[in-house]
């Protein structure tokens, strides 16, 4: 993005491209993507947005948190225009600051909602009274499922490249997307056939990404591939799981016992 111009220009191109295939409704952004130019970009596309705020907060945020804690509110909101950095009357507001307890922080901390550090802040042009303040938070948190999927594809399916060639990066990323789709389909199919949840109570799938990638290599064991017919030349993932001398079969290996 830095090499190709402003982030607003890049987001504008992405949204224009997305319009050809989907009908976007609400854009959920990390705090690092918010700015005056992006606010105007989203308005030009007639899109609503929710942005998670981080770092230096407007002074009004402390008052919102204190008011919510004192009055035992599920959330608290105030009209705010991020383009000018000022609070605005509720009757004139076109965008709002919203604070609510963070379930994730509270579950990990010894303190509860009385601790202001356990509250999260959102900036949005969705009216919390009409759309629902808690629903705004829920919509934004859904973004993390996408973030988690991208991290998994980058780390478990190795969608990494330092190449300057866009075509090469797209090819590597596309292969990672395909592997990820195969992995998800395998887990869903196994869960359906065995009448069990796709995830257990710990959030784990029946098969790990590592198991899928190794199983794909094992499937090709009997294929004649010339100089590496004996698979002595192995990927890091196979070497890590099986070791250099382990035979290529599923039976007896702890990774596949269950």
CSV table of C-alpha atoms in Angstrom, one decimal:
chain,number,residue,atom,x,y,z
A,1,UNK,CA,0.0,0.0,0.0
A,2,UNK,CA,2.8,2.4,0.9
A,3,UNK,CA,4.4,1.9,-2.5
A,4,UNK,CA,1.2,2.4,-4.5
A,5,UNK,CA,-0.1,5.5,-2.8
A,6,UNK,CA,-2.4,6.4,0.1
A,7,UNK,CA,-4.3,3.9,2.0
A,8,UNK,CA,-7.6,5.6,1.1
A,9,UNK,CA,-6.8,5.1,-2.6
A,10,UNK,CA,-6.1,1.4,-2.0
A,11,UNK,CA,-9.3,0.9,0.0
A,12,UNK,CA,-11.3,2.7,-2.7
A,13,UNK,CA,-9.9,0.3,-5.3
A,14,UNK,CA,-10.8,-2.7,-3.1
A,15,UNK,CA,-14.3,-1.5,-2.5
A,16,UNK,CA,-14.8,-0.8,-6.2
A,17,UNK,CA,-13.6,-4.3,-7.0
A,18,UNK,CA,-15.8,-5.8,-4.2
A,19,UNK,CA,-18.9,-4.0,-5.6
A,20,UNK,CA,-18.7,-6.2,-8.7
A,21,UNK,CA,-19.2,-9.4,-6.7
A,22,UNK,CA,-20.8,-8.7,-3.4
A,23,UNK,CA,-23.1,-6.1,-1.9
A,24,UNK,CA,-21.1,-4.8,1.2
A,25,UNK,CA,-23.1,-3.3,4.0
A,26,UNK,CA,-20.9,-2.6,7.0
A,27,UNK,CA,-17.1,-2.3,6.8
A,28,UNK,CA,-15.3,-3.3,10.0
A,29,UNK,CA,-11.8,-1.8,10.4
A,30,UNK,CA,-8.9,-2.1,12.8
A,31,UNK,CA,-8.0,1.2,14.4
A,32,UNK,CA,-4.9,1.5,12.3
A,33,UNK,CA,-7.0,1.9,9.2
A,34,UNK,CA,-9.1,4.8,10.3
A,35,UNK,CA,-8.5,8.3,9.2
A,36,UNK,CA,-10.3,11.3,7.9
A,37,UNK,CA,-9.7,10.3,4.3
A,38,UNK,CA,-10.9,6.8,4.8
A,39,UNK,CA,-14.1,8.1,6.5
A,40,UNK,CA,-14.8,10.2,3.4
A,41,UNK,CA,-13.9,7.2,1.1
A,42,UNK,CA,-16.5,5.0,2.9
A,43,UNK,CA,-19.1,7.7,2.7
A,44,UNK,CA,-18.5,8.0,-1.1
A,45,UNK,CA,-19.3,4.3,-1.3
A,46,UNK,CA,-22.4,4.8,0.8
A,47,UNK,CA,-21.1,2.3,3.4
A,48,UNK,CA,-21.5,2.1,7.1
A,49,UNK,CA,-18.4,1.4,9.2
A,50,UNK,CA,-17.2,0.3,12.6
A,51,UNK,CA,-13.7,1.0,13.7
A,52,UNK,CA,-11.9,-0.3,16.8
A,53,UNK,CA,-10.1,2.5,18.5
A,54,UNK,CA,-6.6,2.0,20.0
A,55,UNK,CA,-3.8,4.1,21.3
A,56,UNK,CA,-4.5,7.7,22.3
A,57,UNK,CA,-8.2,8.1,23.1
A,58,UNK,CA,-10.3,11.2,23.0
A,59,UNK,CA,-10.9,12.7,26.4
A,60,UNK,CA,-14.6,11.9,26.2
A,61,UNK,CA,-13.8,8.1,26.3
A,62,UNK,CA,-13.0,8.3,30.0
A,63,UNK,CA,-16.3,10.0,30.8
A,64,UNK,CA,-18.2,7.4,28.8
A,65,UNK,CA,-16.5,4.5,30.7
A,66,UNK,CA,-17.1,6.2,34.0
A,67,UNK,CA,-20.8,6.8,33.2
A,68,UNK,CA,-21.3,3.2,32.1
A,69,UNK,CA,-19.7,1.8,35.2
A,70,UNK,CA,-21.5,4.1,37.6
A,71,UNK,CA,-24.9,3.5,36.0
A,72,UNK,CA,-24.2,-0.2,35.4
A,73,UNK,CA,-24.9,0.1,31.6
A,74,UNK,CA,-24.3,-2.6,28.9
A,75,UNK,CA,-22.8,0.1,26.8
A,76,UNK,CA,-22.4,3.9,26.6
A,77,UNK,CA,-22.3,6.2,23.5
A,78,UNK,CA,-21.9,9.8,22.6
A,79,UNK,CA,-22.0,11.7,19.3
A,80,UNK,CA,-18.5,12.3,18.0
A,81,UNK,CA,-17.0,13.5,14.7
A,82,UNK,CA,-13.6,12.0,14.2
A,83,UNK,CA,-12.8,14.2,11.3
A,84,UNK,CA,-12.7,17.3,13.6
A,85,UNK,CA,-12.0,15.4,16.8
A,86,UNK,CA,-14.9,16.8,18.7
A,87,UNK,CA,-18.0,15.7,20.5
A,88,UNK,CA,-21.2,16.7,18.9
A,89,UNK,CA,-24.8,16.9,20.2
A,90,UNK,CA,-26.7,13.6,19.9
A,91,UNK,CA,-29.4,15.3,17.8
A,92,UNK,CA,-26.8,16.4,15.2
A,93,UNK,CA,-24.5,13.3,15.4
A,94,UNK,CA,-23.7,11.4,12.2
A,95,UNK,CA,-21.1,9.2,13.9
A,96,UNK,CA,-20.6,8.0,17.5
A,97,UNK,CA,-18.1,6.7,20.0
A,98,UNK,CA,-19.3,3.6,21.8
A,99,UNK,CA,-17.8,1.8,24.8
A,100,UNK,CA,-18.7,-1.6,26.2
A,101,UNK,CA,-17.2,-4.3,28.3
A,102,UNK,CA,-14.7,-6.6,26.6
A,103,UNK,CA,-15.7,-10.2,27.3
A,104,UNK,CA,-12.2,-11.4,26.2
A,105,UNK,CA,-10.3,-9.0,28.6
A,106,UNK,CA,-12.7,-9.7,31.5
A,107,UNK,CA,-12.3,-13.5,31.1
A,108,UNK,CA,-8.5,-13.1,31.2
A,109,UNK,CA,-8.2,-10.5,34.0
A,110,UNK,CA,-8.7,-10.7,37.7
A,111,UNK,CA,-10.8,-7.5,37.6
A,112,UNK,CA,-14.3,-7.1,36.1
A,113,UNK,CA,-16.3,-4.3,34.5
A,114,UNK,CA,-15.2,-1.9,37.3
A,115,UNK,CA,-11.8,-1.7,35.6
A,116,UNK,CA,-11.8,0.8,32.8
A,117,UNK,CA,-9.1,-1.2,31.1
A,118,UNK,CA,-11.6,-4.0,30.5
A,119,UNK,CA,-13.8,-1.8,28.2
A,120,UNK,CA,-13.4,-1.6,24.4
A,121,UNK,CA,-14.1,1.5,22.3
A,122,UNK,CA,-15.6,1.7,18.8
A,123,UNK,CA,-16.1,4.6,16.4
A,124,UNK,CA,-19.0,4.2,13.9
A,125,UNK,CA,-21.5,6.0,11.8
A,126,UNK,CA,-24.2,3.5,12.9
A,127,UNK,CA,-26.7,5.0,15.3
A,128,UNK,CA,-26.4,2.8,18.4
A,129,UNK,CA,-30.0,3.4,19.4
A,130,UNK,CA,-31.3,2.2,16.1
A,131,UNK,CA,-28.7,-0.5,15.2
A,132,UNK,CA,-28.0,-1.6,18.8
A,133,UNK,CA,-24.9,-0.7,20.7
A,134,UNK,CA,-24.0,-4.3,21.6
A,135,UNK,CA,-24.7,-5.4,18.1
A,136,UNK,CA,-22.1,-3.0,16.8
A,137,UNK,CA,-19.6,-4.6,19.1
A,138,UNK,CA,-20.6,-8.1,18.0
A,139,UNK,CA,-20.3,-7.1,14.3
A,140,UNK,CA,-16.9,-5.8,14.8
A,141,UNK,CA,-15.7,-8.9,16.7
A,142,UNK,CA,-16.7,-11.0,13.8
A,143,UNK,CA,-13.8,-9.6,12.0
A,144,UNK,CA,-11.4,-11.6,14.2
A,145,UNK,CA,-12.6,-14.8,12.6
A,146,UNK,CA,-11.4,-13.5,9.3
A,147,UNK,CA,-8.1,-12.3,10.9
A,148,UNK,CA,-7.6,-15.7,12.4
A,149,UNK,CA,-8.1,-17.4,9.0
A,150,UNK,CA,-5.6,-15.2,7.4
A,151,UNK,CA,-3.0,-15.8,10.1
A,152,UNK,CA,-3.6,-19.6,9.8
A,153,UNK,CA,-3.1,-19.4,6.0
A,154,UNK,CA,0.1,-17.4,6.4
A,155,UNK,CA,1.6,-19.6,9.0
A,156,UNK,CA,0.2,-23.1,8.6
A,157,UNK,CA,-0.2,-23.0,4.8
A,158,UNK,CA,2.9,-20.8,4.2
A,159,UNK,CA,1.3,-18.1,2.1
A,160,UNK,CA,4.5,-16.0,2.4
A,161,UNK,CA,6.6,-14.4,-0.3
A,162,UNK,CA,9.1,-11.5,-0.4
A,163,UNK,CA,8.8,-11.4,-4.2
A,164,UNK,CA,8.3,-8.0,-5.9
A,165,UNK,CA,6.2,-9.9,-8.5
A,166,UNK,CA,2.5,-9.5,-7.8
A,167,UNK,CA,1.7,-12.6,-9.9
A,168,UNK,CA,4.0,-14.8,-7.7
A,169,UNK,CA,2.5,-13.5,-4.5
A,170,UNK,CA,-1.0,-14.1,-5.9
A,171,UNK,CA,-0.1,-17.6,-6.9
A,172,UNK,CA,1.3,-18.5,-3.4
A,173,UNK,CA,-1.7,-16.9,-1.7
A,174,UNK,CA,-4.1,-18.7,-3.9
A,175,UNK,CA,-2.5,-22.1,-3.1
A,176,UNK,CA,-2.8,-21.3,0.6
A,177,UNK,CA,-6.5,-20.4,0.1
A,178,UNK,CA,-7.1,-23.7,-1.7
A,179,UNK,CA,-5.3,-25.7,1.1
A,180,UNK,CA,-7.3,-23.9,3.7
A,181,UNK,CA,-10.6,-24.7,2.0
A,182,UNK,CA,-9.6,-28.3,1.7
A,183,UNK,CA,-8.7,-28.4,5.4
A,184,UNK,CA,-12.0,-26.8,6.4
A,185,UNK,CA,-14.0,-29.2,4.1
A,186,UNK,CA,-12.2,-32.2,5.5
A,187,UNK,CA,-13.0,-31.2,9.1
A,188,UNK,CA,-16.7,-30.4,8.3
A,189,UNK,CA,-17.1,-33.7,6.3
A,190,UNK,CA,-15.6,-35.7,9.2
A,191,UNK,CA,-17.8,-34.0,11.7
A,192,UNK,CA,-21.0,-34.6,9.7
A,193,UNK,CA,-20.1,-38.2,9.0
A,194,UNK,CA,-19.4,-38.9,12.7
A,195,UNK,CA,-22.2,-36.8,14.1
A,196,UNK,CA,-20.0,-34.5,16.1
A,197,UNK,CA,-19.3,-30.8,16.4
A,198,UNK,CA,-16.8,-29.3,13.9
A,199,UNK,CA,-14.9,-27.9,17.0
A,200,UNK,CA,-14.6,-29.4,20.4
A,201,UNK,CA,-15.1,-27.5,23.7
A,202,UNK,CA,-11.5,-26.2,23.4
A,203,UNK,CA,-12.1,-24.8,19.9
A,204,UNK,CA,-10.0,-27.5,18.2
A,205,UNK,CA,-10.8,-29.1,14.9
A,206,UNK,CA,-10.7,-32.9,14.4
A,207,UNK,CA,-7.6,-32.5,12.1
A,208,UNK,CA,-4.9,-30.0,12.4
A,209,UNK,CA,-3.6,-28.1,9.3
A,210,UNK,CA,-0.3,-30.0,9.9
A,211,UNK,CA,-2.0,-33.3,9.6
A,212,UNK,CA,-3.8,-32.3,6.4
A,213,UNK,CA,-0.5,-31.2,4.7
A,214,UNK,CA,1.3,-34.4,5.7
A,215,UNK,CA,-1.6,-36.6,4.6
A,216,UNK,CA,-1.5,-34.9,1.2
A,217,UNK,CA,2.2,-36.0,0.9
A,218,UNK,CA,1.4,-39.5,2.1
A,219,UNK,CA,-1.3,-39.9,-0.5
A,220,UNK,CA,1.4,-39.5,-3.2
A,221,UNK,CA,3.7,-42.1,-1.8
A,222,UNK,CA,3.0,-44.6,-4.6
A,223,UNK,CA,3.4,-42.0,-7.4
A,224,UNK,CA,6.6,-42.3,-9.4
A,225,UNK,CA,8.3,-39.0,-9.0
A,226,UNK,CA,11.7,-39.9,-10.4
A,227,UNK,CA,14.8,-38.9,-8.4
A,228,UNK,CA,12.8,-38.4,-5.2
A,229,UNK,CA,10.7,-41.6,-5.6
A,230,UNK,CA,11.7,-42.6,-2.1
A,231,UNK,CA,10.7,-39.2,-0.7
A,232,UNK,CA,14.1,-38.8,0.8
A,233,UNK,CA,13.8,-35.1,-0.2
A,234,UNK,CA,11.1,-33.9,2.2
A,235,UNK,CA,9.5,-30.7,3.2
A,236,UNK,CA,10.2,-29.2,6.6
A,237,UNK,CA,6.7,-30.0,7.8
A,238,UNK,CA,7.2,-33.8,7.1
A,239,UNK,CA,10.7,-33.7,8.7
A,240,UNK,CA,9.3,-32.0,11.7
A,241,UNK,CA,6.5,-34.5,12.2
A,242,UNK,CA,8.1,-37.8,11.2
A,243,UNK,CA,11.8,-37.3,11.4
A,244,UNK,CA,14.3,-38.2,8.7
A,245,UNK,CA,14.0,-42.0,9.2
A,246,UNK,CA,10.3,-42.5,9.8
A,247,UNK,CA,8.5,-44.6,7.2
A,248,UNK,CA,5.7,-43.0,5.2
A,249,UNK,CA,2.6,-44.6,6.7
A,250,UNK,CA,-0.2,-43.5,9.0
A,251,UNK,CA,-0.4,-46.5,11.2
A,252,UNK,CA,1.3,-46.2,14.6
A,253,UNK,CA,2.2,-42.5,14.5
A,254,UNK,CA,0.8,-40.4,17.4
A,255,UNK,CA,-0.3,-37.7,15.0
A,256,UNK,CA,-2.8,-40.0,13.5
A,257,UNK,CA,-3.7,-42.4,16.4
A,258,UNK,CA,-7.2,-40.8,16.8
